[in-house]
Amino acid sequence: MASPTLHRFFGGPPGWVLVRLIVLSVVIGVIFSVLGIHPWDIVDAVRRVIRRIWEMGFDAVREAFSYFLLGAIIVFPVWLVIRLLRLSGRASRSERD
C-alpha cells in the first residue's frame, strides 16, 4: 500500500495514476503521429526557439528597457501626484477631526 504522502503527491494511487499516464501518452502519441508530428520535430523546434531567443537576447533587453522608460515617463509622475493628493487629503481630514 502506498504511503499517504505518495498518494497525495500523485493525486491518487500511484499505480493507477501511472496506468492513466501511460494510456494518455499512447493516445497523444497516436494523435501526433496522425498529424505528422514526431518527437525529434518537437526537440528541434524547442532548440530553434532557444537559439532565436539567444540571438536576439540583447536586442530584446534593449527593447524591453525602452518600453519601460516610455511607460515610466507617464506612470511614475502620475503615481507621485496621486500619492501626494492622497497624503494631502489625509492631512486635511486629520486637521478637521
CSV table of N, CA and C in Angstrom, one decimal:
chain,number,residue,atom,x,y,z
A,1,MET,N,0.9,-1.2,0.0
A,1,MET,CA,0.0,0.0,0.0
A,1,MET,C,0.9,1.2,0.0
A,2,ALA,N,0.5,2.2,-0.8
A,2,ALA,CA,1.3,3.4,-0.9
A,2,ALA,C,1.1,4.3,0.3
A,3,SER,N,2.1,5.1,0.6
A,3,SER,CA,2.0,6.0,1.7
A,3,SER,C,1.1,7.1,1.4
A,4,PRO,N,0.5,7.7,2.4
A,4,PRO,CA,-0.4,8.9,2.1
A,4,PRO,C,0.4,10.0,1.4
A,5,THR,N,1.7,10.2,1.7
A,5,THR,CA,2.4,11.2,1.0
A,5,THR,C,2.5,11.0,-0.5
A,6,LEU,N,2.8,9.7,-0.9
A,6,LEU,CA,2.8,9.4,-2.3
A,6,LEU,C,1.5,9.5,-2.9
A,7,HIS,N,0.5,9.1,-2.2
A,7,HIS,CA,-0.9,9.2,-2.7
A,7,HIS,C,-1.3,10.7,-3.0
A,8,ARG,N,-0.9,11.6,-2.0
A,8,ARG,CA,-1.2,13.0,-2.2
A,8,ARG,C,-0.3,13.6,-3.3
A,9,PHE,N,0.9,13.2,-3.4
A,9,PHE,CA,1.8,13.7,-4.5
A,9,PHE,C,1.3,13.4,-5.9
A,10,PHE,N,0.9,12.1,-6.0
A,10,PHE,CA,0.4,11.6,-7.4
A,10,PHE,C,-1.0,12.0,-7.6
A,11,GLY,N,-1.8,12.4,-6.6
A,11,GLY,CA,-3.2,12.8,-6.8
A,11,GLY,C,-4.1,11.5,-6.9
A,12,GLY,N,-3.6,10.5,-6.3
A,12,GLY,CA,-4.4,9.2,-6.3
A,12,GLY,C,-3.4,8.1,-6.1
A,13,PRO,N,-3.9,6.8,-6.2
A,13,PRO,CA,-3.0,5.7,-6.0
A,13,PRO,C,-1.9,5.7,-7.1
A,14,PRO,N,-0.6,5.6,-6.8
A,14,PRO,CA,0.5,5.8,-7.7
A,14,PRO,C,0.4,4.8,-8.9
A,15,GLY,N,0.0,3.6,-8.7
A,15,GLY,CA,-0.2,2.6,-9.8
A,15,GLY,C,-1.2,3.0,-10.8
A,16,TRP,N,-2.4,3.4,-10.3
A,16,TRP,CA,-3.5,3.8,-11.1
A,16,TRP,C,-3.1,5.1,-11.9
A,17,VAL,N,-2.4,6.0,-11.3
A,17,VAL,CA,-2.0,7.3,-11.9
A,17,VAL,C,-1.0,6.9,-13.0
A,18,LEU,N,-0.1,6.0,-12.8
A,18,LEU,CA,0.9,5.5,-13.8
A,18,LEU,C,0.2,4.9,-15.0
A,19,VAL,N,-0.9,4.1,-14.8
A,19,VAL,CA,-1.6,3.5,-15.9
A,19,VAL,C,-2.3,4.5,-16.7
A,20,ARG,N,-2.9,5.5,-16.0
A,20,ARG,CA,-3.6,6.6,-16.8
A,20,ARG,C,-2.6,7.4,-17.6
A,21,LEU,N,-1.4,7.7,-17.0
A,21,LEU,CA,-0.4,8.4,-17.8
A,21,LEU,C,0.1,7.7,-19.0
A,22,ILE,N,0.2,6.3,-18.9
A,22,ILE,CA,0.6,5.5,-20.0
A,22,ILE,C,-0.4,5.5,-21.1
A,23,VAL,N,-1.7,5.4,-20.7
A,23,VAL,CA,-2.8,5.4,-21.7
A,23,VAL,C,-2.9,6.7,-22.4
A,24,LEU,N,-2.8,7.8,-21.6
A,24,LEU,CA,-2.9,9.1,-22.2
A,24,LEU,C,-1.7,9.4,-23.1
A,25,SER,N,-0.5,8.9,-22.8
A,25,SER,CA,0.7,9.1,-23.6
A,25,SER,C,0.5,8.3,-24.9
A,26,VAL,N,-0.1,7.1,-24.9
A,26,VAL,CA,-0.3,6.4,-26.2
A,26,VAL,C,-1.3,7.1,-27.0
A,27,VAL,N,-2.4,7.6,-26.4
A,27,VAL,CA,-3.4,8.4,-27.2
A,27,VAL,C,-2.8,9.6,-27.8
A,28,ILE,N,-2.1,10.4,-27.1
A,28,ILE,CA,-1.5,11.6,-27.6
A,28,ILE,C,-0.5,11.2,-28.7
A,29,GLY,N,0.3,10.1,-28.5
A,29,GLY,CA,1.3,9.7,-29.5
A,29,GLY,C,0.6,9.3,-30.8
A,30,VAL,N,-0.6,8.7,-30.7
A,30,VAL,CA,-1.3,8.3,-31.9
A,30,VAL,C,-1.8,9.6,-32.6
A,31,ILE,N,-2.3,10.6,-31.9
A,31,ILE,CA,-2.8,11.8,-32.5
A,31,ILE,C,-1.6,12.6,-33.1
A,32,PHE,N,-0.5,12.7,-32.5
A,32,PHE,CA,0.7,13.3,-33.0
A,32,PHE,C,1.1,12.6,-34.3
A,33,SER,N,1.1,11.3,-34.3
A,33,SER,CA,1.6,10.5,-35.4
A,33,SER,C,0.7,10.8,-36.6
A,34,VAL,N,-0.6,10.9,-36.4
A,34,VAL,CA,-1.6,11.2,-37.5
A,34,VAL,C,-1.3,12.6,-38.0
A,35,LEU,N,-1.0,13.5,-37.2
A,35,LEU,CA,-0.7,14.9,-37.6
A,35,LEU,C,0.7,15.0,-38.2
A,36,GLY,N,1.5,14.0,-38.2
A,36,GLY,CA,2.8,14.0,-38.7
A,36,GLY,C,3.8,14.7,-37.8
A,37,ILE,N,3.5,14.7,-36.6
A,37,ILE,CA,4.5,15.3,-35.6
A,37,ILE,C,5.2,14.2,-34.9
A,38,HIS,N,6.6,14.3,-34.9
A,38,HIS,CA,7.4,13.3,-34.4
A,38,HIS,C,8.2,13.9,-33.2
A,39,PRO,N,8.7,13.1,-32.3
A,39,PRO,CA,9.4,13.6,-31.1
A,39,PRO,C,10.6,14.5,-31.5
A,40,TRP,N,11.3,14.1,-32.5
A,40,TRP,CA,12.5,14.9,-32.9
A,40,TRP,C,12.1,16.3,-33.4
A,41,ASP,N,10.9,16.4,-34.0
A,41,ASP,CA,10.4,17.6,-34.5
A,41,ASP,C,10.2,18.6,-33.4
A,42,ILE,N,9.7,18.1,-32.3
A,42,ILE,CA,9.4,18.9,-31.1
A,42,ILE,C,10.8,19.4,-30.5
A,43,VAL,N,11.7,18.4,-30.4
A,43,VAL,CA,13.0,18.8,-29.8
A,43,VAL,C,13.7,19.8,-30.7
A,44,ASP,N,13.6,19.7,-32.0
A,44,ASP,CA,14.2,20.7,-32.9
A,44,ASP,C,13.6,22.0,-32.8
A,45,ALA,N,12.2,22.0,-32.7
A,45,ALA,CA,11.5,23.3,-32.5
A,45,ALA,C,11.9,24.0,-31.2
A,46,VAL,N,12.0,23.3,-30.2
A,46,VAL,CA,12.5,23.9,-28.9
A,46,VAL,C,13.9,24.4,-29.0
A,47,ARG,N,14.8,23.7,-29.7
A,47,ARG,CA,16.1,24.1,-29.9
A,47,ARG,C,16.2,25.4,-30.7
A,48,ARG,N,15.4,25.5,-31.8
A,48,ARG,CA,15.3,26.7,-32.6
A,48,ARG,C,14.8,27.9,-31.8
A,49,VAL,N,13.8,27.7,-31.0
A,49,VAL,CA,13.3,28.8,-30.2
A,49,VAL,C,14.3,29.3,-29.2
A,50,ILE,N,15.0,28.4,-28.6
A,50,ILE,CA,16.1,28.8,-27.6
A,50,ILE,C,17.2,29.6,-28.4
A,51,ARG,N,17.5,29.1,-29.6
A,51,ARG,CA,18.6,29.8,-30.4
A,51,ARG,C,18.1,31.2,-30.8
A,52,ARG,N,16.9,31.3,-31.2
A,52,ARG,CA,16.3,32.6,-31.6
A,52,ARG,C,16.3,33.6,-30.4
A,53,ILE,N,15.9,33.1,-29.2
A,53,ILE,CA,15.9,33.9,-28.0
A,53,ILE,C,17.3,34.4,-27.7
A,54,TRP,N,18.3,33.4,-27.8
A,54,TRP,CA,19.7,33.7,-27.5
A,54,TRP,C,20.2,34.8,-28.5
A,55,GLU,N,19.9,34.6,-29.8
A,55,GLU,CA,20.4,35.5,-30.8
A,55,GLU,C,19.8,36.9,-30.7
A,56,MET,N,18.6,37.0,-30.3
A,56,MET,CA,18.0,38.4,-30.1
A,56,MET,C,18.1,38.9,-28.7
A,57,GLY,N,18.8,38.2,-27.9
A,57,GLY,CA,18.9,38.5,-26.4
A,57,GLY,C,19.1,39.9,-26.1
A,58,PHE,N,20.2,40.5,-26.5
A,58,PHE,CA,20.5,41.9,-26.1
A,58,PHE,C,19.5,42.9,-26.8
A,59,ASP,N,19.1,42.6,-28.0
A,59,ASP,CA,18.1,43.5,-28.7
A,59,ASP,C,16.8,43.4,-27.9
A,60,ALA,N,16.4,42.3,-27.4
A,60,ALA,CA,15.2,42.1,-26.7
A,60,ALA,C,15.3,42.9,-25.3
A,61,VAL,N,16.4,42.8,-24.7
A,61,VAL,CA,16.6,43.5,-23.4
A,61,VAL,C,16.6,45.0,-23.7
A,62,ARG,N,17.2,45.5,-24.7
A,62,ARG,CA,17.3,46.9,-25.0
A,62,ARG,C,15.8,47.4,-25.4
A,63,GLU,N,15.1,46.6,-26.1
A,63,GLU,CA,13.7,47.0,-26.5
A,63,GLU,C,12.8,47.0,-25.3
A,64,ALA,N,12.9,46.0,-24.4
A,64,ALA,CA,12.1,46.0,-23.2
A,64,ALA,C,12.5,47.2,-22.3
A,65,PHE,N,13.7,47.6,-22.2
A,65,PHE,CA,14.1,48.7,-21.4
A,65,PHE,C,13.5,50.0,-22.0
A,66,SER,N,13.5,50.1,-23.3
A,66,SER,CA,12.9,51.3,-23.9
A,66,SER,C,11.4,51.4,-23.7
A,67,TYR,N,10.7,50.2,-23.7
A,67,TYR,CA,9.3,50.2,-23.3
A,67,TYR,C,9.1,50.7,-21.9
A,68,PHE,N,10.0,50.2,-21.0
A,68,PHE,CA,10.0,50.6,-19.6
A,68,PHE,C,10.1,52.1,-19.4
A,69,LEU,N,11.1,52.7,-20.1
A,69,LEU,CA,11.3,54.1,-20.0
A,69,LEU,C,10.1,54.9,-20.5
A,70,LEU,N,9.6,54.4,-21.6
A,70,LEU,CA,8.4,55.1,-22.2
A,70,LEU,C,7.2,55.1,-21.3
A,71,GLY,N,7.0,54.0,-20.7
A,71,GLY,CA,5.9,53.9,-19.7
A,71,GLY,C,6.2,54.6,-18.4
A,72,ALA,N,7.4,54.6,-18.0
A,72,ALA,CA,7.8,55.2,-16.7
A,72,ALA,C,7.7,56.7,-16.8
A,73,ILE,N,7.8,57.3,-18.0
A,73,ILE,CA,7.7,58.8,-18.1
A,73,ILE,C,6.3,59.2,-17.7
A,74,ILE,N,5.3,58.3,-17.9
A,74,ILE,CA,4.0,58.7,-17.5
A,74,ILE,C,3.6,58.1,-16.2
A,75,VAL,N,3.9,56.8,-15.9
A,75,VAL,CA,3.5,56.1,-14.7
A,75,VAL,C,4.0,56.7,-13.5
A,76,PHE,N,5.3,57.0,-13.4
A,76,PHE,CA,5.9,57.5,-12.1
A,76,PHE,C,5.4,58.9,-11.7
A,77,PRO,N,5.3,59.8,-12.6
A,77,PRO,CA,4.8,61.1,-12.2
A,77,PRO,C,3.3,61.1,-11.8
A,78,VAL,N,2.5,60.3,-12.5
A,78,VAL,CA,1.1,60.1,-12.2
A,78,VAL,C,1.0,59.5,-10.8
A,79,TRP,N,1.8,58.5,-10.5
A,79,TRP,CA,1.7,57.8,-9.2
A,79,TRP,C,2.1,58.8,-8.1
A,80,LEU,N,3.2,59.6,-8.4
A,80,LEU,CA,3.6,60.6,-7.4
A,80,LEU,C,2.5,61.6,-7.1
A,81,VAL,N,1.9,62.1,-8.1
A,81,VAL,CA,0.8,63.1,-7.9
A,81,VAL,C,-0.3,62.5,-7.1
A,82,ILE,N,-0.7,61.3,-7.5
A,82,ILE,CA,-1.8,60.6,-6.7
A,82,ILE,C,-1.4,60.4,-5.3
A,83,ARG,N,-0.2,60.0,-5.0
A,83,ARG,CA,0.2,59.8,-3.6
A,83,ARG,C,0.2,61.1,-2.9
A,84,LEU,N,0.7,62.2,-3.5
A,84,LEU,CA,0.7,63.5,-2.8
A,84,LEU,C,-0.7,64.0,-2.6
A,85,LEU,N,-1.6,63.8,-3.5
A,85,LEU,CA,-3.0,64.2,-3.3
A,85,LEU,C,-3.6,63.4,-2.2
A,86,ARG,N,-3.4,62.1,-2.1
A,86,ARG,CA,-3.9,61.3,-1.0
A,86,ARG,C,-3.3,61.7,0.3
A,87,LEU,N,-2.0,62.0,0.4
A,87,LEU,CA,-1.4,62.5,1.6
A,87,LEU,C,-2.0,63.8,2.1
A,88,SER,N,-2.2,64.7,1.1
A,88,SER,CA,-2.8,66.0,1.5
A,88,SER,C,-4.2,65.8,1.9
A,89,GLY,N,-5.0,64.9,1.3
A,89,GLY,CA,-6.3,64.6,1.7
A,89,GLY,C,-6.4,64.1,3.1
A,90,ARG,N,-5.5,63.2,3.5
A,90,ARG,CA,-5.4,62.7,4.9
A,90,ARG,C,-5.1,63.8,5.9
A,91,ALA,N,-4.1,64.6,5.5
A,91,ALA,CA,-3.7,65.7,6.4
A,91,ALA,C,-4.9,66.6,6.6
A,92,SER,N,-5.6,67.0,5.6
A,92,SER,CA,-6.7,67.9,5.8
A,92,SER,C,-7.9,67.3,6.6
A,93,ARG,N,-8.1,66.0,6.5
A,93,ARG,CA,-9.1,65.3,7.2
A,93,ARG,C,-8.7,65.2,8.7
A,94,SER,N,-7.4,65.0,9.0
A,94,SER,CA,-7.0,64.9,10.4
A,94,SER,C,-7.0,66.3,11.0
A,95,GLU,N,-6.9,67.3,10.3
A,95,GLU,CA,-6.9,68.7,10.9
A,95,GLU,C,-8.4,69.0,11.3
A,96,ARG,N,-9.3,68.5,10.5
A,96,ARG,CA,-10.8,68.7,10.8
A,96,ARG,C,-11.2,68.0,12.0
A,97,ASP,N,-10.6,66.8,12.3
A,97,ASP,CA,-11.0,66.0,13.4
A,97,ASP,C,-10.6,66.5,14.7
